[in-house]
């Protein structure tokens, strides 16, 4: 299906709206409904018009969407396939004329008041220098570079520098272990790694370079490692011929670098995320559609204004950092804050101190942080002047109405819109979310779909539901920001997302729709954990545990946790004759940390005599989940178990966790 360019005169050019104060085109519900209907009636036309207003194209596309949720089996869908662009021209070059001296990135370091500002002009120059340096180090269009850094502006510079060259970046969250980093380096076949000596978080040093060295030991593919120096007082080993300091390589390079022109569907980045089974998947996002989606949703959801100081306190290692610290905000010419520290360092009022000092107008964080800070009461918030705030966002996990109200009442002083944005690594950007200030809110609900998003709830028989009800959340039609494939394994992409409910993209989430058509995300319905907004696979925990010689079996499930959203409950079976002592427990924790990273922690480790298995040997995880959730009286049918007595022992053992 190809649709010609739709030049609707009634869509106001974004720059005109900027002058009026808002870059969103949706200020009220009639506008929302109109845009949503247009997006449904003519997706290609709607998005072609949007992309031309929001993205700078070298060659403007005339093709909209090609393909659908059925045709993905034969190959990726495409958006804007005949268009050509380099995303950094949208994010940097075209901003220079009007916004050259506007602050693009405000950086707040680990220590309060350790602040750096980069204007669009400065960011452009630094990205060009870095791109020139990376080219010198051998990085070419289409090749992959891993970025393993903390929250420093240079991480964003590195991403954009790769994009400048048409190279594909893959950012790996700085909490991941050497083993996890090595897996990702190998999977995407990276030739360059960009890292830093140490990361800083809450006064602690994170040994990023040392972990990189460990990960790359014996790896032949990586030819160059670029190292940003965060703390000159820390000594790190540098491998001659492979390792290069940023300040010796990037800083002296030319501040001019011609952008490499890419096709709309060339990959922009690969980002690894956990699924139900197997190793994390490298989801591929492409240049044109992803940038269109992030720019659009960033402007529309948050009601972006030219003079906003916008702060998303996520980490750049996750999709939220990609879409809503770097690509969306910079494409929109916004001032985007990057935060290196944690919400409780040096004190629990860190966020609110930062809001007051930087006069932040839009603040975007995760429900876990809100719950942690709400537990401190209103005192730390009230110490600061938060009158600059206009929009408050949340992301990453369901927000319970109590936390929502605290955010709205105490932080937002009942004045700010709260946008509970539901989306995923796979979706590239917001899919179900209130639009500030248009959408009437309901605490705990992600409310309504973005234009372009057609949610479908599917019942247990696989049938789409009409009206109110609860089911599995699917999306019926491709949108520009959706991931196109899994790096190197398109069959896995199709299998994971398009075969459970043929003809639909399956999100892995459960969801309720109320009588007003509002959506309430209930959480994952698969074996994916969401701990403090961090997505992890139970299979990854289990693989780490059973790699220990002394353990025979392991099953990991999530359970409700008051602060983290979900906690991790691991049931492990020791090998016959092995004593389940403290040393073994410590070994189990270390194995998970070594295999996944410091952010992956088992909250409850329970030794059990066996796992509840059916006579055919299948572990009944449902039973384990119910026990972990504290509902052993609701196990349902256990008649197919090979040995029901195991369940009694597990229930008994779980009592120690309260
Ligand atoms: O379960 C949903 C939950 O986070 C999952 C996606 O995780 P990830 O790919 O790491 O992306 C996180 C940042 C977008 C979803 O499948 N999730 C995300 N946002 C929300 C949410 N659950 C409820 N409400 C949300 N607002």
XYZ file of C-alpha atoms in Angstrom, residues 2 21 28 100 108 158 232 242 290 330 337 415 460 469 523 537 618 627:
18
model
C 1.467 3.327 -1.013
C 3.923 28.434 22.645
C -8.079 19.433 23.586
C 22.339 27.680 18.029
C 23.523 17.556 36.357
C 28.577 9.103 21.071
C 41.294 11.885 36.057
C 43.137 -0.767 20.844
C 11.688 6.119 14.846
C 16.741 17.153 20.299
C 18.389 17.495 31.110
C -1.715 22.136 38.938
C -8.469 -16.111 26.350
C -13.264 -5.989 29.584
C 1.325 -5.891 33.935
C 13.617 -12.313 31.880
C 6.603 -29.392 32.801
C 2.825 -19.121 46.422
